[in-house]
Amino acid sequence: DWSSDMCSSDLGRIKAGDLVTIVGDVGSGKSTILCDWVGRLTSGSPMPGCAASSYPPTEIAGVCGLDDFQSTVRVLIERLGGRPGNFYLGHELFHDILGSPLGPGGKIKNGELIAGLANNLQSCPKMRVLVIDSATLHLPTDKPRKYREILELLVSLARSMKIAIILTTVADGPRSGVGLREFLKNDALIEFSRSIWRVTRENEDDPHGPRIVECLKLSHPTGPSGWQTYRVAQTPSGRLD
């Protein structure tokens, strides 16, 4: 039942219709954490903190312009236990009014592109998640009013198509900011995100060491431990735990 929680344990909850944001500094490991989630969802493996999986293997579309798909993203998803065959590059799902695809570094900048995506998703009933890595690259983050409009359209798409949208973004808030605004300066992203997760290095001098995943916002009810900080490290098998 896709309307049920992907994970209803301590880590929190991601549901169909949600916009989920992973935020962190450049090189903090946002894409690695995202690929870990993709790996678990495409294989039907439990999410961190879940005793067992409550959902079948899921097909995912990804707009990923930061890294080469074949040499980097696909390899990482497979190493993390996922099924690369269930992950599709989402560029071809976006078509503007001329029918041309969104390029790997292209912006999701208007309603026509999102309408085209909605039409294509109707023919992909097993596609349950869209990931965008990253918002800085693929969304009009430099234009606050347009950014709000696109986020609102994406949330509407997620709810109408019963998919989850997970995006990564670079932390851009001033360190003097209060609460979420310490990490995100865009009010619309804070407002529309149902959950926000911050990724940092445990040791800033070790780029390959463990990561810390901290829940900054969680809109679905959960126990107090859902807000705890998680330490994520690579196991000898290459997976994250």
PDB file of C-alpha atoms in Angstrom:
ATOM      1  CA  ASP A   1       0.000   0.000   0.000  1.00  0.00           C
ATOM      2  CA  TRP A   2       1.922   2.998  -1.254  1.00  0.00           C
ATOM      3  CA  SER A   3      -0.134   5.395   0.858  1.00  0.00           C
ATOM      4  CA  SER A   4       1.343   3.823   3.981  1.00  0.00           C
ATOM      5  CA  ASP A   5       4.638   4.962   5.465  1.00  0.00           C
ATOM      6  CA  MET A   6       7.887   3.981   3.812  1.00  0.00           C
ATOM      7  CA  CYS A   7       9.210   3.829   7.340  1.00  0.00           C
ATOM      8  CA  SER A   8       7.239   4.356  10.529  1.00  0.00           C
ATOM      9  CA  SER A   9      10.072   3.677  12.956  1.00  0.00           C
ATOM     10  CA  ASP A  10      12.412   6.012  14.794  1.00  0.00           C
ATOM     11  CA  LEU A  11      13.879   7.633  11.687  1.00  0.00           C
ATOM     12  CA  GLY A  12      10.587   9.296  10.840  1.00  0.00           C
ATOM     13  CA  ARG A  13       8.236   9.033   7.896  1.00  0.00           C
ATOM     14  CA  ILE A  14       8.248   9.709   4.189  1.00  0.00           C
ATOM     15  CA  LYS A  15       4.909   9.366   2.447  1.00  0.00           C
ATOM     16  CA  ALA A  16       3.542   9.622  -1.060  1.00  0.00           C
ATOM     17  CA  GLY A  17       2.836  13.275  -1.738  1.00  0.00           C
ATOM     18  CA  ASP A  18       5.787  14.506   0.315  1.00  0.00           C
ATOM     19  CA  LEU A  19       8.519  16.929  -0.698  1.00  0.00           C
ATOM     20  CA  VAL A  20      11.652  15.888   1.202  1.00  0.00           C
ATOM     21  CA  THR A  21      14.825  17.982   1.383  1.00  0.00           C
ATOM     22  CA  ILE A  22      18.374  16.812   2.124  1.00  0.00           C
ATOM     23  CA  VAL A  23      20.579  19.819   2.939  1.00  0.00           C
ATOM     24  CA  GLY A  24      24.298  20.115   3.583  1.00  0.00           C
ATOM     25  CA  ASP A  25      27.516  21.853   2.634  1.00  0.00           C
ATOM     26  CA  VAL A  26      29.351  21.011  -0.582  1.00  0.00           C
ATOM     27  CA  GLY A  27      31.038  17.620  -0.109  1.00  0.00           C
ATOM     28  CA  SER A  28      29.054  16.744   2.989  1.00  0.00           C
ATOM     29  CA  GLY A  29      27.656  13.526   1.479  1.00  0.00           C
ATOM     30  CA  LYS A  30      24.137  14.576   0.443  1.00  0.00           C
ATOM     31  CA  SER A  31      24.274  12.604  -2.817  1.00  0.00           C
ATOM     32  CA  THR A  32      25.667   9.529  -1.037  1.00  0.00           C
ATOM     33  CA  ILE A  33      22.835   9.551   1.500  1.00  0.00           C
ATOM     34  CA  LEU A  34      20.355  10.061  -1.348  1.00  0.00           C
ATOM     35  CA  CYS A  35      21.824   7.093  -3.249  1.00  0.00           C
ATOM     36  CA  ASP A  36      21.563   4.990  -0.080  1.00  0.00           C
ATOM     37  CA  TRP A  37      17.854   5.812   0.165  1.00  0.00           C
ATOM     38  CA  VAL A  38      17.437   5.081  -3.556  1.00  0.00           C
ATOM     39  CA  GLY A  39      19.233   1.771  -3.103  1.00  0.00           C
ATOM     40  CA  ARG A  40      16.908   0.735  -0.289  1.00  0.00           C
ATOM     41  CA  LEU A  41      13.748   1.822  -2.117  1.00  0.00           C
ATOM     42  CA  THR A  42      14.638   0.183  -5.452  1.00  0.00           C
ATOM     43  CA  SER A  43      15.405  -3.113  -3.709  1.00  0.00           C
ATOM     44  CA  GLY A  44      12.610  -2.978  -1.122  1.00  0.00           C
ATOM     45  CA  SER A  45      15.176  -3.045   1.698  1.00  0.00           C
ATOM     46  CA  PRO A  46      14.311  -1.510   5.084  1.00  0.00           C
ATOM     47  CA  MET A  47      15.066   2.155   5.593  1.00  0.00           C
ATOM     48  CA  PRO A  48      17.494   2.998   8.435  1.00  0.00           C
ATOM     49  CA  GLY A  49      15.858   2.342  11.786  1.00  0.00           C
ATOM     50  CA  CYS A  50      13.186   0.053  10.290  1.00  0.00           C
ATOM     51  CA  ALA A  51      13.009  -3.550  11.425  1.00  0.00           C
ATOM     52  CA  ALA A  52      11.516  -4.681   8.112  1.00  0.00           C
ATOM     53  CA  SER A  53      10.430  -3.247   4.801  1.00  0.00           C
ATOM     54  CA  SER A  54       6.744  -2.468   4.353  1.00  0.00           C
ATOM     55  CA  TYR A  55       6.864  -1.653   0.641  1.00  0.00           C
ATOM     56  CA  PRO A  56       7.790  -3.542  -2.554  1.00  0.00           C
ATOM     57  CA  PRO A  57      10.807  -2.627  -4.716  1.00  0.00           C
ATOM     58  CA  THR A  58      10.082   0.782  -6.210  1.00  0.00           C
ATOM     59  CA  GLU A  59      10.945   2.397  -9.535  1.00  0.00           C
ATOM     60  CA  ILE A  60      12.559   5.825  -9.211  1.00  0.00           C
ATOM     61  CA  ALA A  61      13.243   8.620 -11.684  1.00  0.00           C
ATOM     62  CA  GLY A  62      16.253  10.815 -11.024  1.00  0.00           C
ATOM     63  CA  VAL A  63      17.281  14.194 -12.373  1.00  0.00           C
ATOM     64  CA  CYS A  64      20.966  13.993 -11.506  1.00  0.00           C
ATOM     65  CA  GLY A  65      23.252  16.446 -13.257  1.00  0.00           C
ATOM     66  CA  LEU A  66      25.995  16.597 -10.628  1.00  0.00           C
ATOM     67  CA  ASP A  67      27.632  13.242 -11.411  1.00  0.00           C
ATOM     68  CA  ASP A  68      27.897  11.001 -14.443  1.00  0.00           C
ATOM     69  CA  PHE A  69      25.148   8.404 -14.173  1.00  0.00           C
ATOM     70  CA  GLN A  70      26.855   5.330 -15.630  1.00  0.00           C
ATOM     71  CA  SER A  71      30.269   5.763 -13.990  1.00  0.00           C
ATOM     72  CA  THR A  72      29.212   7.234 -10.639  1.00  0.00           C
ATOM     73  CA  VAL A  73      25.520   7.176  -9.696  1.00  0.00           C
ATOM     74  CA  ARG A  74      24.640   3.728 -11.065  1.00  0.00           C
ATOM     75  CA  VAL A  75      27.764   2.163  -9.536  1.00  0.00           C
ATOM     76  CA  LEU A  76      27.073   3.739  -6.136  1.00  0.00           C
ATOM     77  CA  ILE A  77      23.426   2.613  -6.086  1.00  0.00           C
ATOM     78  CA  GLU A  78      24.510  -0.953  -6.879  1.00  0.00           C
ATOM     79  CA  ARG A  79      27.276  -0.897  -4.235  1.00  0.00           C
ATOM     80  CA  LEU A  80      24.744   0.299  -1.666  1.00  0.00           C
ATOM     81  CA  GLY A  81      22.524  -2.716  -2.370  1.00  0.00           C
ATOM     82  CA  GLY A  82      20.059  -1.143  -4.785  1.00  0.00           C
ATOM     83  CA  ARG A  83      18.732  -2.252  -8.135  1.00  0.00           C
ATOM     84  CA  PRO A  84      20.036   0.143 -10.798  1.00  0.00           C
ATOM     85  CA  GLY A  85      17.529  -1.342 -13.227  1.00  0.00           C
ATOM     86  CA  ASN A  86      14.746   0.276 -11.177  1.00  0.00           C
ATOM     87  CA  PHE A  87      16.376   3.721 -11.424  1.00  0.00           C
ATOM     88  CA  TYR A  88      15.753   5.790 -14.521  1.00  0.00           C
ATOM     89  CA  LEU A  89      17.224   9.086 -15.590  1.00  0.00           C
ATOM     90  CA  GLY A  90      14.363  11.520 -15.325  1.00  0.00           C
ATOM     91  CA  HIS A  91      15.602  13.926 -17.995  1.00  0.00           C
ATOM     92  CA  GLU A  92      13.598  12.159 -20.672  1.00  0.00           C
ATOM     93  CA  LEU A  93      10.401  12.388 -18.594  1.00  0.00           C
ATOM     94  CA  PHE A  94      10.462  16.171 -18.871  1.00  0.00           C
ATOM     95  CA  HIS A  95       9.254  17.586 -22.163  1.00  0.00           C
ATOM     96  CA  ASP A  96       8.580  21.202 -22.944  1.00  0.00           C
ATOM     97  CA  ILE A  97       5.862  22.352 -25.297  1.00  0.00           C
ATOM     98  CA  LEU A  98       8.152  21.581 -28.256  1.00  0.00           C
ATOM     99  CA  GLY A  99       8.636  17.994 -27.080  1.00  0.00           C
ATOM    100  CA  SER A 100      12.370  18.331 -26.473  1.00  0.00           C
ATOM    101  CA  PRO A 101      13.859  16.662 -23.365  1.00  0.00           C
ATOM    102  CA  LEU A 102      15.303  18.463 -20.392  1.00  0.00           C
ATOM    103  CA  GLY A 103      19.085  18.360 -20.688  1.00  0.00           C
ATOM    104  CA  PRO A 104      21.264  16.873 -17.921  1.00  0.00           C
ATOM    105  CA  GLY A 105      22.046  20.361 -16.620  1.00  0.00           C
ATOM    106  CA  GLY A 106      18.701  21.884 -17.513  1.00  0.00           C
ATOM    107  CA  LYS A 107      16.372  23.815 -15.247  1.00  0.00           C
ATOM    108  CA  ILE A 108      12.862  22.728 -14.296  1.00  0.00           C
ATOM    109  CA  LYS A 109      11.763  26.279 -14.882  1.00  0.00           C
ATOM    110  CA  ASN A 110       8.136  26.310 -15.988  1.00  0.00           C
ATOM    111  CA  GLY A 111       4.760  24.665 -15.588  1.00  0.00           C
ATOM    112  CA  GLU A 112       4.878  23.155 -19.073  1.00  0.00           C
ATOM    113  CA  LEU A 113       7.832  20.973 -18.082  1.00  0.00           C
ATOM    114  CA  ILE A 114       6.073  19.770 -14.953  1.00  0.00           C
ATOM    115  CA  ALA A 115       2.851  19.146 -16.888  1.00  0.00           C
ATOM    116  CA  GLY A 116       4.875  17.077 -19.342  1.00  0.00           C
ATOM    117  CA  LEU A 117       6.343  15.108 -16.471  1.00  0.00           C
ATOM    118  CA  ALA A 118       2.856  14.453 -15.065  1.00  0.00           C
ATOM    119  CA  ASN A 119       1.680  13.129 -18.439  1.00  0.00           C
ATOM    120  CA  ASN A 120       4.665  10.799 -18.680  1.00  0.00           C
ATOM    121  CA  LEU A 121       4.280   9.554 -15.108  1.00  0.00           C
ATOM    122  CA  GLN A 122       0.755   8.417 -15.912  1.00  0.00           C
ATOM    123  CA  SER A 123       2.305   5.807 -18.199  1.00  0.00           C
ATOM    124  CA  CYS A 124       4.771   4.722 -15.482  1.00  0.00           C
ATOM    125  CA  PRO A 125       2.521   3.359 -12.703  1.00  0.00           C
ATOM    126  CA  LYS A 126       5.451   1.775 -10.830  1.00  0.00           C
ATOM    127  CA  MET A 127       7.340   5.077 -10.637  1.00  0.00           C
ATOM    128  CA  ARG A 128       6.854   6.164  -7.032  1.00  0.00           C
ATOM    129  CA  VAL A 129       9.739   8.528  -6.323  1.00  0.00           C
ATOM    130  CA  LEU A 130      11.384  11.424  -8.147  1.00  0.00           C
ATOM    131  CA  VAL A 131      14.800  12.573  -6.931  1.00  0.00           C
ATOM    132  CA  ILE A 132      16.411  15.874  -7.889  1.00  0.00           C
ATOM    133  CA  ASP A 133      20.162  16.170  -7.275  1.00  0.00           C
ATOM    134  CA  SER A 134      20.425  19.038  -6.826  1.00  0.00           C
ATOM    135  CA  ALA A 135      17.931  21.886  -6.480  1.00  0.00           C
ATOM    136  CA  THR A 136      20.790  24.338  -6.929  1.00  0.00           C
ATOM    137  CA  LEU A 137      21.444  22.906 -10.391  1.00  0.00           C
ATOM    138  CA  HIS A 138      17.961  21.978 -11.610  1.00  0.00           C
ATOM    139  CA  LEU A 139      15.597  24.530 -10.017  1.00  0.00           C
ATOM    140  CA  PRO A 140      15.521  28.349 -10.386  1.00  0.00           C
ATOM    141  CA  THR A 141      16.928  28.956  -6.915  1.00  0.00           C
ATOM    142  CA  ASP A 142      18.287  32.360  -7.967  1.00  0.00           C
ATOM    143  CA  LYS A 143      14.751  33.669  -8.560  1.00  0.00           C
ATOM    144  CA  PRO A 144      12.794  33.429  -5.272  1.00  0.00           C
ATOM    145  CA  ARG A 145       9.344  34.084  -6.743  1.00  0.00           C
ATOM    146  CA  LYS A 146       9.819  31.589  -9.594  1.00  0.00           C
ATOM    147  CA  TYR A 147      11.403  29.089  -7.180  1.00  0.00           C
ATOM    148  CA  ARG A 148       8.309  29.246  -4.957  1.00  0.00           C
ATOM    149  CA  GLU A 149       6.061  28.748  -7.986  1.00  0.00           C
ATOM    150  CA  ILE A 150       8.008  25.676  -9.152  1.00  0.00           C
ATOM    151  CA  LEU A 151       8.106  24.165  -5.653  1.00  0.00           C
ATOM    152  CA  GLU A 152       4.347  24.636  -5.353  1.00  0.00           C
ATOM    153  CA  LEU A 153       3.831  22.891  -8.695  1.00  0.00           C
ATOM    154  CA  LEU A 154       6.122  20.024  -7.667  1.00  0.00           C
ATOM    155  CA  VAL A 155       4.209  19.549  -4.409  1.00  0.00           C
ATOM    156  CA  SER A 156       0.946  19.532  -6.361  1.00  0.00           C
ATOM    157  CA  LEU A 157       2.441  16.942  -8.731  1.00  0.00           C
ATOM    158  CA  ALA A 158       3.595  14.752  -5.839  1.00  0.00           C
ATOM    159  CA  ARG A 159       0.173  14.789  -4.239  1.00  0.00           C
ATOM    160  CA  SER A 160      -1.811  14.224  -7.427  1.00  0.00           C
ATOM    161  CA  MET A 161       0.454  11.434  -8.717  1.00  0.00           C
ATOM    162  CA  LYS A 162       1.020   9.927  -5.242  1.00  0.00           C
ATOM    163  CA  ILE A 163       4.791  10.053  -5.499  1.00  0.00           C
ATOM    164  CA  ALA A 164       7.460  11.349  -3.136  1.00  0.00           C
ATOM    165  CA  ILE A 165       9.906  13.977  -4.376  1.00  0.00           C
ATOM    166  CA  ILE A 166      13.322  14.027  -2.690  1.00  0.00           C
ATOM    167  CA  LEU A 167      15.749  16.813  -3.488  1.00  0.00           C
ATOM    168  CA  THR A 168      19.201  17.814  -2.315  1.00  0.00           C
ATOM    169  CA  THR A 169      20.332  21.385  -1.832  1.00  0.00           C
ATOM    170  CA  VAL A 170      23.440  23.183  -0.653  1.00  0.00           C
ATOM    171  CA  ALA A 171      23.146  24.866   2.733  1.00  0.00           C
ATOM    172  CA  ASP A 172      22.890  28.572   1.972  1.00  0.00           C
ATOM    173  CA  GLY A 173      21.492  30.129   5.135  1.00  0.00           C
ATOM    174  CA  PRO A 174      23.549  32.596   7.196  1.00  0.00           C
ATOM    175  CA  ARG A 175      25.202  31.068  10.262  1.00  0.00           C
ATOM    176  CA  SER A 176      23.508  33.840  12.240  1.00  0.00           C
ATOM    177  CA  GLY A 177      20.117  32.487  11.135  1.00  0.00           C
ATOM    178  CA  VAL A 178      17.677  31.054  13.650  1.00  0.00           C
ATOM    179  CA  GLY A 179      16.349  27.496  13.400  1.00  0.00           C
ATOM    180  CA  LEU A 180      16.008  26.191   9.834  1.00  0.00           C
ATOM    181  CA  ARG A 181      17.087  29.552   8.453  1.00  0.00           C
ATOM    182  CA  GLU A 182      20.597  28.811   9.659  1.00  0.00           C
ATOM    183  CA  PHE A 183      20.785  26.283   6.815  1.00  0.00           C
ATOM    184  CA  LEU A 184      18.150  27.397   4.265  1.00  0.00           C
ATOM    185  CA  LYS A 185      17.479  30.973   3.254  1.00  0.00           C
ATOM    186  CA  ASN A 186      14.482  30.204   1.039  1.00  0.00           C
ATOM    187  CA  ASP A 187      11.236  30.379   3.004  1.00  0.00           C
ATOM    188  CA  ALA A 188       9.278  28.473   0.345  1.00  0.00           C
ATOM    189  CA  LEU A 189      11.565  25.412   0.577  1.00  0.00           C
ATOM    190  CA  ILE A 190      11.191  25.396   4.367  1.00  0.00           C
ATOM    191  CA  GLU A 191       7.427  25.806   4.060  1.00  0.00           C
ATOM    192  CA  PHE A 192       6.764  23.138   1.431  1.00  0.00           C
ATOM    193  CA  SER A 193       9.172  20.451   2.674  1.00  0.00           C
ATOM    194  CA  ARG A 194       7.412  17.840   4.797  1.00  0.00           C
ATOM    195  CA  SER A 195      10.756  16.761   6.202  1.00  0.00           C
ATOM    196  CA  ILE A 196      14.253  18.238   6.110  1.00  0.00           C
ATOM    197  CA  TRP A 197      17.431  16.267   6.798  1.00  0.00           C
ATOM    198  CA  ARG A 198      20.870  17.805   7.304  1.00  0.00           C
ATOM    199  CA  VAL A 199      24.030  15.876   6.364  1.00  0.00           C
ATOM    200  CA  THR A 200      27.455  16.760   7.789  1.00  0.00           C
ATOM    201  CA  ARG A 201      30.833  15.081   8.099  1.00  0.00           C
ATOM    202  CA  GLU A 202      31.592  13.630  11.510  1.00  0.00           C
ATOM    203  CA  ASN A 203      35.169  14.823  11.030  1.00  0.00           C
ATOM    204  CA  GLU A 204      35.592  17.778   8.683  1.00  0.00           C
ATOM    205  CA  ASP A 205      39.158  16.667   7.924  1.00  0.00           C
ATOM    206  CA  ASP A 206      38.051  13.207   6.741  1.00  0.00           C
ATOM    207  CA  PRO A 207      36.091  13.442   3.466  1.00  0.00           C
ATOM    208  CA  HIS A 208      35.530   9.665   3.387  1.00  0.00           C
ATOM    209  CA  GLY A 209      34.558   9.176   7.018  1.00  0.00           C
ATOM    210  CA  PRO A 210      31.165   8.728   8.697  1.00  0.00           C
ATOM    211  CA  ARG A 211      28.343  11.188   8.112  1.00  0.00           C
ATOM    212  CA  ILE A 212      25.906  12.649  10.598  1.00  0.00           C
ATOM    213  CA  VAL A 213      22.242  12.795   9.517  1.00  0.00           C
ATOM    214  CA  GLU A 214      20.119  15.142  11.585  1.00  0.00           C
ATOM    215  CA  CYS A 215      16.358  15.608  11.293  1.00  0.00           C
ATOM    216  CA  LEU A 216      15.587  19.350  11.186  1.00  0.00           C
ATOM    217  CA  LYS A 217      11.885  19.144  10.330  1.00  0.00           C
ATOM    218  CA  LEU A 218       9.344  16.343  10.484  1.00  0.00           C
ATOM    219  CA  SER A 219       5.689  16.970   9.677  1.00  0.00           C
ATOM    220  CA  HIS A 220       4.398  13.426  10.256  1.00  0.00           C
ATOM    221  CA  PRO A 221       3.744  12.309  13.849  1.00  0.00           C
ATOM    222  CA  THR A 222       6.470  10.131  15.302  1.00  0.00           C
ATOM    223  CA  GLY A 223       8.025   9.301  18.630  1.00  0.00           C
ATOM    224  CA  PRO A 224      10.605  11.599  20.276  1.00  0.00           C
ATOM    225  CA  SER A 225      13.449   9.395  19.047  1.00  0.00           C
ATOM    226  CA  GLY A 226      12.502  10.269  15.472  1.00  0.00           C
ATOM    227  CA  TRP A 227      14.372  13.517  15.989  1.00  0.00           C
ATOM    228  CA  GLN A 228      17.617  11.938  17.123  1.00  0.00           C
ATOM    229  CA  THR A 229      20.882  12.364  15.227  1.00  0.00           C
ATOM    230  CA  TYR A 230      22.120   9.372  13.213  1.00  0.00           C
ATOM    231  CA  ARG A 231      25.715   8.387  12.507  1.00  0.00           C
ATOM    232  CA  VAL A 232      26.056   6.771   9.085  1.00  0.00           C
ATOM    233  CA  ALA A 233      29.199   4.808   8.244  1.00  0.00           C
ATOM    234  CA  GLN A 234      30.317   2.479   5.489  1.00  0.00           C
ATOM    235  CA  THR A 235      30.351  -1.215   6.394  1.00  0.00           C
ATOM    236  CA  PRO A 236      32.960  -3.712   5.068  1.00  0.00           C
ATOM    237  CA  SER A 237      30.425  -4.794   2.437  1.00  0.00           C
ATOM    238  CA  GLY A 238      30.359  -1.248   1.058  1.00  0.00           C
ATOM    239  CA  ARG A 239      26.856  -0.466   2.268  1.00  0.00           C
ATOM    240  CA  LEU A 240      25.895   2.251   4.704  1.00  0.00           C
ATOM    241  CA  ASP A 241      24.606   1.565   8.181  1.00  0.00           C
TER     242      ASP A 241
END
